[in-house]
Amino acid sequence: SKNKLVEPTYHTGDNSLMNKKNVVILIVEGLSREYVGLLNKNKGYTPNLDSLFQKGMLCSRAFANGRTTLNALPAILCSEPAMSDFPYILDGNFSDDFRSIAELLKNLGYSTHFFYGSNNGNLGIENFAKKIGFVNYYGLNQYPDKSDFDGYWGIFDDKFLGFSVDIMDTLKEPFLSCILTLSSHHPFMVPENFKQQNPNILNKHQNSILYSDYALSEFFKKASKTTWYSNTLFILTADHTSETFNPKYRSQLGMYAIPIWFFQPADSNLNGFNNKITEQIDLFPSIMDYLKINRRDIYWGES
């Protein structure tokens, strides 16, 4: 009704038709829409993602529901937008009312896994992940080779993304994995050999985006050789936007503009551009819709 601030939608489906594909959610640190060449008709800083994005469905008018990682995770995984400046993750009682894609899929027979290459416990992310249904957590403590530490945040993206593929290769299907990257976060640490490959990129931030783009392309190359790849729904998005280089994105709207991409290697119908306005809170109900999950409940987002 008109006197309501929001009108959350119901989602219905038919569990007898449930499509139990694996789900892999990639949340890329600070991947603003303005960095993606394919969405700006320029070269951008994501040559590898530009190529990958043409193989699935790319949401061209997608937006974050907050400005920080701690606001992004509840939006993406629980369809809960930020309602204040204080992140839900830091509220010890948040899990009492939250529904999450991890809890839902766990109850439907999925194993659940969260990957973040930073120190275990950093920003309360490990605690949040476990509270909302991720049974298995992989952080710096679980990574075998500490020489791949960037000296600041955690394990370099290409190394940790490769590690996540190795772990998923050991899992029984179906599984849910959420992977949060970190190398494109200030102070934008990248491996020394990658700096040498891009001597003309003087801006550390831009170079870190190029590096994350490379790391993600290596992730998909490695994943494509596995037995579970063709049975997996991949979703790639950003946690939030980052530094602006293009004046076009210095608006109130531009500060929230990110990419959202759906890719299922065996589904040729999931392709092209989706020009509807899309938000992070739409990911949870979209996954439910794609997997044909029957659950009647209230969500802030819609498929």
Coordinates of N, CA and C in Angstrom, one line a residue, residues 136-229:
N136 N 31.7 -24.2 7.2 CA 33.2 -24.3 7.0 C 33.7 -22.9 6.6
Y137 N 34.8 -22.5 7.3 CA 35.4 -21.2 7.1 C 36.9 -21.4 6.8
Y138 N 37.4 -20.6 5.7 CA 38.8 -20.7 5.3 C 39.3 -19.3 5.3
G139 N 40.3 -19.1 6.2 CA 40.9 -17.8 6.3 C 42.4 -18.0 6.2
L140 N 43.2 -17.0 6.7 CA 44.6 -17.0 6.7 C 45.1 -18.3 7.5
N141 N 44.4 -18.6 8.6 CA 44.9 -19.8 9.4 C 44.8 -21.1 8.6
Q142 N 43.9 -21.2 7.7 CA 43.7 -22.4 7.0 C 44.6 -22.5 5.7
Y143 N 45.1 -21.4 5.3 CA 45.9 -21.3 4.1 C 47.3 -21.9 4.3
P144 N 47.7 -22.9 3.5 CA 48.9 -23.6 3.8 C 50.3 -22.9 3.7
D145 N 50.4 -21.9 2.8 CA 51.7 -21.3 2.5 C 51.6 -19.8 2.9
K146 N 52.1 -19.5 4.1 CA 52.0 -18.1 4.6 C 53.0 -17.2 3.8
S147 N 53.9 -17.7 3.0 CA 54.7 -16.8 2.2 C 53.9 -16.1 1.1
D148 N 52.7 -16.5 0.9 CA 51.8 -15.7 0.0 C 51.0 -14.6 0.6
F149 N 51.4 -14.3 1.9 CA 50.8 -13.2 2.6 C 51.3 -11.9 2.0
D150 N 50.3 -10.9 1.8 CA 50.7 -9.7 1.1 C 51.4 -8.7 2.1
G151 N 51.5 -9.0 3.3 CA 52.2 -8.1 4.3 C 51.2 -7.1 4.9
Y152 N 50.0 -7.2 4.6 CA 49.0 -6.2 5.1 C 47.6 -6.9 5.4
W153 N 46.9 -7.2 4.3 CA 45.5 -7.7 4.5 C 45.4 -9.2 4.7
G154 N 46.2 -9.9 3.8 CA 46.0 -11.4 3.8 C 46.7 -12.0 2.6
I155 N 46.2 -13.1 2.1 CA 46.8 -13.9 1.0 C 46.4 -13.2 -0.3
F156 N 47.4 -13.0 -1.2 CA 47.2 -12.5 -2.5 C 46.0 -13.2 -3.2
D157 N 45.2 -12.4 -4.0 CA 44.0 -13.0 -4.5 C 44.2 -14.2 -5.4
D158 N 45.2 -14.1 -6.3 CA 45.3 -15.3 -7.2 C 45.6 -16.6 -6.5
K159 N 46.4 -16.4 -5.4 CA 46.8 -17.6 -4.7 C 45.6 -18.2 -3.9
F160 N 44.9 -17.2 -3.3 CA 43.8 -17.7 -2.4 C 42.6 -18.2 -3.3
L161 N 42.4 -17.6 -4.4 CA 41.3 -18.1 -5.3 C 41.7 -19.5 -5.8
G162 N 42.9 -19.7 -6.1 CA 43.4 -21.0 -6.5 C 43.2 -22.1 -5.4
F163 N 43.5 -21.6 -4.2 CA 43.3 -22.5 -3.0 C 41.8 -22.8 -2.9
S164 N 40.9 -21.9 -3.1 CA 39.5 -22.1 -3.0 C 39.0 -23.2 -4.0
V165 N 39.5 -23.1 -5.2 CA 39.2 -24.2 -6.2 C 39.7 -25.5 -5.7
D166 N 40.9 -25.6 -5.2 CA 41.4 -26.9 -4.7 C 40.5 -27.4 -3.6
I167 N 40.0 -26.6 -2.7 CA 39.1 -27.0 -1.6 C 37.8 -27.5 -2.2
M168 N 37.2 -26.8 -3.2 CA 35.9 -27.2 -3.8 C 36.1 -28.5 -4.6
D169 N 37.3 -28.7 -5.1 CA 37.5 -29.9 -5.8 C 37.4 -31.2 -4.9
T170 N 37.4 -31.0 -3.6 CA 37.4 -32.1 -2.7 C 35.9 -32.4 -2.2
L171 N 35.0 -31.5 -2.5 CA 33.7 -31.5 -1.9 C 32.7 -32.4 -2.6
K172 N 31.8 -32.9 -1.9 CA 30.7 -33.6 -2.4 C 29.6 -32.6 -2.9
E173 N 29.1 -32.8 -4.0 CA 28.0 -31.9 -4.5 C 26.7 -32.3 -3.9
P174 N 25.8 -31.3 -3.7 CA 25.9 -29.9 -4.0 C 26.6 -29.1 -2.9
F175 N 27.2 -28.0 -3.2 CA 27.8 -27.1 -2.2 C 27.6 -25.7 -2.5
L176 N 27.6 -24.9 -1.5 CA 27.6 -23.4 -1.6 C 28.9 -22.9 -1.1
S177 N 29.5 -22.0 -1.9 CA 30.8 -21.3 -1.5 C 30.6 -19.8 -1.8
C178 N 31.1 -19.1 -0.8 CA 31.1 -17.6 -0.9 C 32.6 -17.2 -0.7
I179 N 33.1 -16.5 -1.7 CA 34.5 -16.1 -1.7 C 34.6 -14.5 -1.7
L180 N 35.3 -14.0 -0.7 CA 35.5 -12.5 -0.6 C 36.9 -12.2 -0.9
T181 N 37.2 -11.4 -1.9 CA 38.6 -11.1 -2.3 C 39.1 -9.9 -1.4
L182 N 40.4 -9.6 -1.5 CA 40.9 -8.5 -0.7 C 42.0 -7.6 -1.3
S183 N 42.6 -8.1 -2.4 CA 43.8 -7.4 -3.0 C 43.5 -6.0 -3.5
S184 N 42.2 -5.7 -3.9 CA 41.9 -4.4 -4.4 C 41.4 -3.5 -3.3
H185 N 41.8 -3.8 -2.1 CA 41.5 -2.9 -1.0 C 42.8 -2.1 -0.6
H186 N 42.6 -0.9 -0.2 CA 43.8 -0.1 0.2 C 44.6 -0.9 1.3
P187 N 45.9 -1.0 1.2 CA 46.8 -0.2 0.3 C 47.1 -0.8 -1.0
F188 N 46.3 -1.7 -1.5 CA 46.4 -2.1 -2.9 C 47.6 -2.9 -3.2
M189 N 47.9 -3.9 -2.3 CA 49.1 -4.8 -2.5 C 48.9 -5.8 -3.6
V190 N 49.9 -5.9 -4.5 CA 49.9 -6.9 -5.5 C 51.2 -7.5 -5.5
P191 N 51.4 -8.8 -6.1 CA 52.7 -9.4 -6.1 C 53.7 -8.6 -6.9
E192 N 54.9 -8.7 -6.5 CA 56.0 -7.9 -7.2 C 56.1 -8.2 -8.7
N193 N 55.9 -9.4 -9.1 CA 56.0 -9.7 -10.5 C 54.9 -9.1 -11.3
F194 N 53.7 -8.9 -10.7 CA 52.6 -8.3 -11.4 C 52.9 -6.8 -11.6
K195 N 53.5 -6.1 -10.6 CA 53.9 -4.7 -10.8 C 54.8 -4.6 -12.0
Q196 N 55.7 -5.5 -12.1 CA 56.7 -5.4 -13.2 C 56.0 -5.6 -14.6
Q197 N 54.9 -6.4 -14.6 CA 54.3 -6.6 -15.9 C 53.5 -5.4 -16.4
N198 N 53.2 -4.4 -15.5 CA 52.4 -3.3 -15.8 C 53.1 -2.0 -15.4
P199 N 54.3 -1.7 -16.0 CA 55.1 -0.6 -15.6 C 54.4 0.8 -16.0
N200 N 53.4 0.8 -16.9 CA 52.8 2.0 -17.3 C 51.6 2.4 -16.4
I201 N 51.2 1.5 -15.5 CA 50.2 1.8 -14.6 C 50.8 2.4 -13.3
L202 N 50.7 3.7 -13.1 CA 51.4 4.3 -12.0 C 50.5 4.4 -10.8
N203 N 49.2 4.3 -11.0 CA 48.3 4.4 -9.9 C 48.1 3.0 -9.3
K204 N 48.4 2.9 -8.0 CA 48.4 1.6 -7.3 C 47.0 1.0 -7.3
H205 N 46.0 1.8 -7.1 CA 44.6 1.3 -7.1 C 44.3 0.7 -8.4
Q206 N 44.5 1.4 -9.5 CA 44.2 0.9 -10.8 C 44.9 -0.4 -11.1
N207 N 46.2 -0.5 -10.6 CA 47.0 -1.7 -10.8 C 46.4 -2.9 -10.0
S208 N 45.8 -2.6 -8.8 CA 45.2 -3.6 -8.0 C 44.0 -4.2 -8.7
I209 N 43.2 -3.3 -9.4 CA 42.0 -3.8 -10.1 C 42.4 -4.7 -11.2
L210 N 43.5 -4.3 -12.0 CA 44.0 -5.1 -13.0 C 44.4 -6.5 -12.5
Y211 N 45.1 -6.5 -11.3 CA 45.5 -7.7 -10.7 C 44.3 -8.6 -10.3
S212 N 43.3 -8.0 -9.6 CA 42.1 -8.8 -9.3 C 41.5 -9.4 -10.5
D213 N 41.4 -8.6 -11.6 CA 40.9 -9.1 -12.8 C 41.6 -10.3 -13.3
Y214 N 43.0 -10.2 -13.3 CA 43.8 -11.4 -13.6 C 43.6 -12.6 -12.7
A215 N 43.5 -12.3 -11.4 CA 43.3 -13.4 -10.4 C 42.0 -14.1 -10.7
L216 N 40.9 -13.3 -11.0 CA 39.6 -13.9 -11.3 C 39.6 -14.8 -12.6
S217 N 40.4 -14.3 -13.6 CA 40.4 -15.0 -14.8 C 41.1 -16.4 -14.6
E218 N 42.2 -16.4 -13.7 CA 42.9 -17.6 -13.4 C 42.0 -18.5 -12.6
F219 N 41.1 -18.0 -11.7 CA 40.2 -18.8 -11.0 C 39.2 -19.5 -11.9
F220 N 38.7 -18.8 -12.9 CA 37.8 -19.5 -13.8 C 38.5 -20.5 -14.8
K221 N 39.7 -20.2 -15.1 CA 40.4 -21.2 -15.9 C 40.6 -22.5 -15.1
K222 N 41.0 -22.3 -13.9 CA 41.2 -23.5 -13.1 C 39.9 -24.2 -12.8
A223 N 38.9 -23.5 -12.4 CA 37.6 -24.1 -12.1 C 37.0 -24.8 -13.3
S224 N 37.3 -24.3 -14.5 CA 36.7 -24.9 -15.8 C 37.2 -26.3 -16.0
K225 N 38.3 -26.6 -15.4 CA 38.9 -28.0 -15.6 C 38.4 -29.0 -14.6
T226 N 37.5 -28.6 -13.7 CA 37.0 -29.5 -12.6 C 35.8 -30.2 -13.1
T227 N 35.4 -31.2 -12.3 CA 34.2 -32.0 -12.6 C 32.9 -31.2 -12.2
W228 N 33.0 -30.3 -11.3 CA 31.8 -29.6 -10.8 C 31.5 -28.3 -11.5
Y229 N 32.4 -27.9 -12.3 CA 32.2 -26.5 -13.0 C 30.9 -26.4 -13.8

